[in-house]
Coordinates of C-alpha atoms in Angstrom, one line a residue:
X1 CA 12.7 2.7 -10.9
X2 CA 12.1 -0.1 -8.5
X3 CA 11.9 1.3 -4.6
X4 CA 14.2 -0.9 -2.6
X5 CA 13.0 1.0 0.3
X6 CA 9.5 1.1 0.3
X7 CA 7.6 0.4 3.6
X8 CA 5.3 -1.9 4.0
X9 CA 3.9 -3.8 7.5
X10 CA 6.0 -6.9 8.6
X11 CA 2.5 -9.4 7.7
X12 CA 3.9 -10.5 4.4
X13 CA 7.6 -11.4 6.4
X14 CA 5.3 -12.9 9.1
X15 CA 3.9 -15.5 6.9
X16 CA 7.3 -16.2 5.8
X17 CA 8.6 -17.0 8.5
X18 CA 5.5 -20.0 9.7
X19 CA 5.6 -20.7 6.4
X20 CA 10.2 -21.7 7.0
X21 CA 9.7 -22.7 10.4
X22 CA 7.5 -25.7 9.3
X23 CA 9.9 -27.0 7.4
X24 CA 12.2 -26.8 9.8
X25 CA 14.4 -24.0 9.5
X26 CA 15.0 -21.6 12.3
X27 CA 13.6 -17.7 12.8
X28 CA 16.8 -16.6 12.8
X29 CA 17.8 -17.9 9.6
X30 CA 14.8 -17.4 7.9
X31 CA 15.2 -13.2 8.6
X32 CA 19.7 -13.8 7.9
X33 CA 21.1 -10.9 6.7
X34 CA 17.8 -8.6 7.0
X35 CA 18.8 -7.3 10.6
X36 CA 15.2 -7.7 11.7
X37 CA 14.3 -10.1 15.1
X38 CA 12.0 -12.4 15.4
X39 CA 9.9 -10.0 17.7
X40 CA 10.2 -7.9 15.8
X41 CA 8.1 -9.0 13.0
X42 CA 5.0 -10.7 15.5
X43 CA 5.1 -6.9 16.2
X44 CA 1.7 -4.9 13.8
X45 CA 3.1 -1.9 14.7
X46 CA 6.5 -2.4 12.7
X47 CA 7.5 -1.8 8.7
X48 CA 9.8 -3.8 7.3
X49 CA 11.1 -2.4 4.0
X50 CA 11.3 -4.6 0.2
X51 CA 14.3 -5.4 0.2
X52 CA 14.4 -6.9 3.7
X53 CA 11.6 -9.2 2.6
X54 CA 13.8 -10.0 -0.7
X55 CA 16.0 -11.2 1.5
X56 CA 14.2 -13.1 3.8
X57 CA 12.2 -15.4 0.6
X58 CA 15.9 -15.6 -1.0
X59 CA 17.2 -17.7 2.6
X60 CA 13.4 -19.2 2.3
X61 CA 14.7 -19.9 -1.5
X62 CA 18.4 -21.1 -0.6
X63 CA 16.3 -24.0 1.9
X64 CA 13.8 -25.1 0.1
X65 CA 14.9 -24.2 -3.3
X66 CA 13.9 -27.5 -5.0
X67 CA 9.7 -27.6 -3.2
X68 CA 7.5 -26.6 -7.0
X69 CA 5.1 -24.3 -5.7
X70 CA 6.4 -23.0 -2.6
X71 CA 6.1 -19.6 -4.2
X72 CA 1.7 -21.5 -4.2
X73 CA 2.0 -22.5 -0.3
X74 CA 2.6 -18.9 0.7
X75 CA 0.0 -16.9 -1.6
X76 CA -2.2 -19.6 0.1
X77 CA -2.1 -17.9 3.2
X78 CA -2.8 -14.1 2.6
X79 CA -5.8 -13.9 3.8
X80 CA -8.2 -10.5 4.2
X81 CA -7.4 -10.7 8.0
X82 CA -3.7 -9.7 7.0
X83 CA -4.4 -6.4 5.1
X84 CA -5.9 -4.6 8.4
X85 CA -7.9 -2.2 6.4
X86 CA -7.3 -2.6 2.7
X87 CA -8.7 -5.5 4.3
X88 CA -11.8 -4.2 5.9
X89 CA -12.7 -2.5 2.3
X90 CA -12.5 -5.1 0.7
X91 CA -14.4 -7.5 2.6
X92 CA -17.5 -4.9 2.4
X93 CA -17.3 -4.4 -1.1
X94 CA -20.5 -5.2 -3.3
X95 CA -19.1 -6.6 -6.1
X96 CA -16.8 -9.1 -7.3
X97 CA -16.3 -5.0 -9.8
X98 CA -16.4 -3.3 -6.5
X99 CA -13.6 -5.4 -5.0
X100 CA -11.3 -5.1 -8.6
X101 CA -11.8 -1.0 -8.3
X102 CA -11.0 -0.8 -4.3
X103 CA -7.4 -2.9 -4.3
X104 CA -6.0 -1.7 -7.5
X105 CA -6.9 1.8 -5.7
X106 CA -5.1 1.2 -2.9
X107 CA -2.8 -2.0 -3.7
X108 CA 0.2 0.0 -2.5
X109 CA -1.0 -0.7 0.6
X110 CA -1.0 -4.9 -0.7
X111 CA 1.6 -4.4 -3.8
X112 CA 5.6 -4.4 -2.6
X113 CA 6.8 -5.9 -6.2
X114 CA 5.4 -5.7 -9.1
X115 CA 2.0 -3.7 -11.0
X116 CA -1.0 -5.4 -10.7
X117 CA -4.2 -3.6 -13.6
X118 CA -7.3 -5.4 -14.6
X119 CA -9.2 -5.7 -17.9
X120 CA -12.9 -6.6 -18.3
X121 CA -13.2 -8.0 -21.5
X122 CA -17.4 -9.3 -23.0
X123 CA -17.1 -13.7 -21.3
X124 CA -14.3 -13.1 -19.6
X125 CA -12.0 -10.8 -17.8
X126 CA -8.1 -10.7 -16.2
X127 CA -6.1 -9.5 -13.3
X128 CA -2.3 -9.4 -15.0
X129 CA 0.3 -9.4 -12.9
X130 CA 4.0 -8.0 -14.2
X131 CA 7.1 -8.6 -13.1
X132 CA 10.0 -7.2 -14.7
X133 CA 11.0 -5.1 -11.7
X134 CA 11.3 -7.9 -9.8
X135 CA 15.1 -9.4 -9.5
X136 CA 14.8 -12.8 -11.0
X137 CA 15.8 -15.0 -9.0
X138 CA 13.1 -14.3 -6.4
X139 CA 10.4 -14.0 -10.1
X140 CA 8.7 -17.1 -10.0
X141 CA 9.0 -17.4 -5.9
X142 CA 6.7 -12.9 -6.3
X143 CA 4.1 -14.2 -8.7
X144 CA 3.5 -16.7 -7.3
X145 CA 2.6 -15.7 -4.6
X146 CA 0.7 -12.5 -4.9
X147 CA -1.4 -15.0 -8.0
X148 CA -2.6 -17.7 -5.4
X149 CA -3.3 -14.6 -2.9
X150 CA -5.6 -12.5 -5.2
X151 CA -6.8 -16.4 -6.0
X152 CA -7.5 -17.3 -2.0
X153 CA -8.9 -13.8 -1.6
X154 CA -11.3 -14.1 -3.5
X155 CA -13.3 -17.0 -2.3
X156 CA -12.0 -15.5 1.0
X157 CA -15.0 -12.5 0.1
X158 CA -17.1 -14.6 -2.6
X159 CA -18.9 -18.4 -0.1
X160 CA -18.5 -20.3 -3.9
X161 CA -15.2 -18.2 -4.7
X162 CA -14.2 -17.4 -8.7
X163 CA -13.7 -20.2 -10.4
X164 CA -10.6 -19.7 -12.7
X165 CA -10.4 -20.2 -16.0
X166 CA -7.2 -19.2 -16.6
X167 CA -3.6 -19.5 -15.0
X168 CA -0.5 -18.6 -16.8
X169 CA 2.5 -17.6 -15.4
X170 CA 5.8 -16.2 -17.1
X171 CA 8.7 -18.5 -15.7
X172 CA 8.7 -22.3 -16.6
X173 CA 7.4 -25.5 -15.4
X174 CA 7.8 -26.9 -13.2
X175 CA 8.5 -30.9 -12.7
X176 CA 5.5 -31.4 -10.4
X177 CA 2.0 -29.0 -10.9
X178 CA -0.5 -31.1 -8.3
X179 CA -0.2 -28.5 -6.0
X180 CA -0.9 -25.8 -8.5
X181 CA -4.1 -28.0 -9.9
X182 CA -5.6 -28.4 -6.4
X183 CA -4.9 -24.9 -5.4
X184 CA -6.2 -23.2 -9.5
X185 CA -8.8 -26.2 -10.3
X186 CA -6.9 -26.1 -13.2
X187 CA -4.0 -26.7 -15.1
X188 CA -1.9 -23.8 -15.0
X189 CA -0.1 -22.8 -18.4
X190 CA 3.8 -22.0 -17.5
X191 CA 5.7 -20.3 -20.1
X192 CA 2.7 -17.2 -21.3
X193 CA 2.8 -14.4 -22.8
X194 CA 1.6 -13.4 -19.6
X195 CA 1.2 -13.5 -16.4
X196 CA -1.9 -13.5 -15.0
X197 CA -5.6 -14.5 -13.7
X198 CA -8.6 -15.2 -16.0
X199 CA -12.2 -15.6 -15.1
X200 CA -15.9 -15.7 -17.3
X201 CA -16.3 -11.8 -16.7
X202 CA -20.2 -13.0 -14.8
X203 CA -19.3 -13.1 -11.8
X204 CA -18.3 -9.0 -12.3
X205 CA -21.4 -8.5 -10.8
X206 CA -22.2 -10.6 -9.1
X207 CA -23.8 -9.5 -5.0
X208 CA -21.1 -10.6 -1.4
X209 CA -22.6 -11.1 1.3
X210 CA -21.0 -8.9 3.3
X211 CA -21.2 -5.8 1.4
X212 CA -21.5 -2.7 4.2
X213 CA -21.7 1.5 2.7
X214 CA -20.1 2.2 6.1
X215 CA -18.0 -0.3 6.5
X216 CA -15.9 0.2 3.0
X217 CA -15.9 3.9 3.2
X218 CA -14.2 3.6 6.9
X219 CA -11.4 1.0 5.7
X220 CA -11.2 3.5 2.2
X221 CA -10.6 6.6 4.7
X222 CA -8.2 4.4 6.5
X223 CA -5.9 3.6 3.8
X224 CA -5.0 6.9 2.0
X225 CA -4.3 7.9 5.8
X226 CA -1.4 5.1 6.1
X227 CA -0.8 5.3 2.5
X228 CA 0.2 9.3 3.6
X229 CA 1.5 8.4 6.1
X230 CA 3.3 5.9 4.9
X231 CA 4.7 8.1 0.8
X232 CA 5.6 11.0 4.0
X233 CA 8.6 9.1 4.8
X234 CA 10.1 7.2 1.8
X235 CA 11.8 9.2 -1.3
X236 CA 12.5 12.4 -1.9
X237 CA 9.1 13.2 -1.4
X238 CA 9.6 12.8 1.7
X239 CA 13.5 13.7 2.2
X240 CA 11.0 17.2 1.1
X241 CA 9.1 17.3 3.5
X242 CA 11.0 16.5 6.1
X243 CA 13.3 20.0 5.0
X244 CA 9.7 21.9 4.9
X245 CA 8.5 21.2 8.6
X246 CA 12.2 20.9 9.1
X247 CA 12.1 24.8 11.2
X248 CA 7.5 26.2 11.4
X249 CA 8.2 29.7 10.0
X250 CA 11.3 29.2 8.3
X251 CA 9.5 27.2 4.8
X252 CA 12.4 26.9 2.5
X253 CA 12.0 28.1 -1.5
X254 CA 13.3 24.7 -4.3
X255 CA 16.1 26.3 -4.4
X256 CA 17.0 26.1 -0.8
X257 CA 15.4 22.4 -0.6
X258 CA 17.2 21.0 -3.7
X259 CA 20.9 22.2 -2.8
X260 CA 19.6 21.0 1.0
X261 CA 19.7 17.9 -1.1
X262 CA 22.6 18.4 -3.5
X263 CA 20.9 18.3 -6.7
X264 CA 19.8 21.4 -9.1
X265 CA 15.9 22.7 -8.5
X266 CA 16.0 21.4 -12.6
X267 CA 16.6 18.0 -11.5
X268 CA 14.6 17.6 -8.2
X269 CA 11.6 18.7 -10.0
X270 CA 11.9 15.4 -12.1
X271 CA 13.1 13.1 -9.0
X272 CA 9.1 14.7 -7.5
X273 CA 7.5 14.2 -11.5
X274 CA 9.1 9.6 -11.1
X275 CA 7.5 10.1 -7.7
X276 CA 4.0 11.0 -8.9
X277 CA 4.0 15.1 -6.8
X278 CA 5.3 18.2 -7.4
X279 CA 7.3 21.2 -4.7
X280 CA 4.6 22.7 -5.2
X281 CA 1.8 20.6 -4.8
X282 CA 3.6 19.8 -1.7
X283 CA 4.4 22.7 0.0
X284 CA 0.2 23.1 0.2
X285 CA 0.1 19.8 1.5
X286 CA 2.6 20.7 4.1
X287 CA 0.8 24.0 4.3
X288 CA -2.6 22.8 4.4
X289 CA -1.7 20.1 7.2
X290 CA 0.7 22.5 9.5
X291 CA -2.1 25.0 8.9
X292 CA -4.7 22.6 10.3
X293 CA -2.5 22.3 13.8
X294 CA -1.7 25.4 14.9
X295 CA -5.8 27.0 14.5
X296 CA -7.1 23.4 16.3
X297 CA -3.6 24.4 19.5
X298 CA -2.9 27.4 19.4
X299 CA -4.2 30.9 19.7
X300 CA -2.8 32.7 17.3
X301 CA -4.7 34.7 15.0
X302 CA -4.9 34.1 11.2
X303 CA -2.5 37.2 10.1
X304 CA 0.3 35.1 12.5
X305 CA -0.6 31.7 10.4
X306 CA -0.3 33.1 7.4
X307 CA 3.6 34.6 8.7
X308 CA 3.9 30.9 9.8
X309 CA 3.8 29.6 7.0
X310 CA 5.5 32.2 5.0
X311 CA 2.6 33.8 2.9
X312 CA 3.0 38.0 1.8
X313 CA 0.1 38.1 3.7
X314 CA -3.0 36.5 5.0
X315 CA -5.5 37.4 2.1
X316 CA -3.8 34.7 0.2
X317 CA -3.5 31.8 3.0
X318 CA -7.3 32.2 3.6
X319 CA -7.8 31.6 -0.3
X320 CA -5.7 28.9 -0.2
X321 CA -7.1 27.5 2.9
X322 CA -11.1 28.2 1.8
X323 CA -10.0 26.4 -1.5
X324 CA -8.2 23.5 1.3
X325 CA -11.2 23.3 3.5
X326 CA -14.1 24.2 1.7
X327 CA -14.2 28.0 4.8
X328 CA -12.1 30.4 5.2
X329 CA -10.0 29.4 9.1
X330 CA -12.1 31.2 10.8
X331 CA -15.0 28.8 10.4
X332 CA -12.6 26.1 10.7
X333 CA -11.6 26.3 14.1
X334 CA -15.0 27.5 15.6
X335 CA -16.2 23.7 14.7
X336 CA -13.5 22.2 15.8
X337 CA -14.2 23.8 18.7
X338 CA -17.6 22.4 18.8
X339 CA -16.4 19.4 17.8
X340 CA -17.7 16.6 19.8
X341 CA -15.2 13.4 19.7
X342 CA -15.3 11.1 16.8
X343 CA -16.6 7.9 16.4
X344 CA -13.6 5.7 18.0
X345 CA -12.6 3.1 14.6
X346 CA -11.9 -0.7 16.4
X347 CA -7.8 -0.3 16.4
X348 CA -7.0 -3.1 14.8
X349 CA -8.8 -1.4 11.5
X350 CA -7.2 1.8 12.3
X351 CA -3.5 1.1 12.5
X352 CA -3.5 -2.8 10.3
X353 CA -3.5 -4.9 13.2
X354 CA -3.2 -9.0 12.2
X355 CA -7.3 -9.0 12.0
X356 CA -10.1 -8.7 10.6
X357 CA -13.5 -9.4 12.6
X358 CA -15.6 -11.2 10.2
X359 CA -13.0 -12.0 8.4
X360 CA -12.1 -15.6 7.6

């Protein structure tokens, strides 16, 4: 089931607001019904929900729905510079194949609607976009935006671009396909069995000009951090985390958490499984995070930390900590005391700003 409260950066809504403004629609009309204000959309630290973004798309379609290729026009504006750490990781990848692998690994940072998969063939490979969960009234627009965005990013990564051998859309053809031909270089197939962007497999292992292993590693780590932060605030898993950290030293068990969420322990287990996690995993995650904080920022003993985290004995905590960090708590604390200041990452990357150094 689609999560309408899924958070993402405001970059996509910002692009849509610019598109609307160019066509004479005011920001207030563009954002009508979203509870957003124009200043919030331009704030690089702000976030919007999927529900709010769909409302903006509906406002655009209400005003300009008769314009052919509006989704394609929007997709052509989604450059690497909008995607913060995700864009950095792609920009510094070694080959087109690696770009695809990295992009799909952290696709939740860029793609909120639908599901993207990759199929490699001997001569032709394709990226396939499943739009079945997207509401019908905005499905063509959002599908066109995704497929065009992929094509646009490909041209930015590789100076000659990755020519499309075939482009397919499941929805019917518009009255005018000129904009589509100009963007893709081929006439798309409408009413196709799948939304797809196909290209010659020979391009997969072509070296990219801005490959940088260090930068890609930094980008991937920031992607992981951002995903963790976002997931921690959403869904049932987010609610469970909130309750686990609410009263340090009194970490509740699954039965107590389920009762607070007005569901049975079995239902809670099923809901967490649907989100790709479990109560035990979340408890482990929270304990790991809290143990780091307590060891680095307090003078509590190992036994006291273990008790604060709900362990019956310190030995169990020490075993768990070794599994998390590869060393016992005392060694971790000693390393922290000796540690030098970490390498500072460019703030734009660290916070998901809308600027990438070196991006086109």
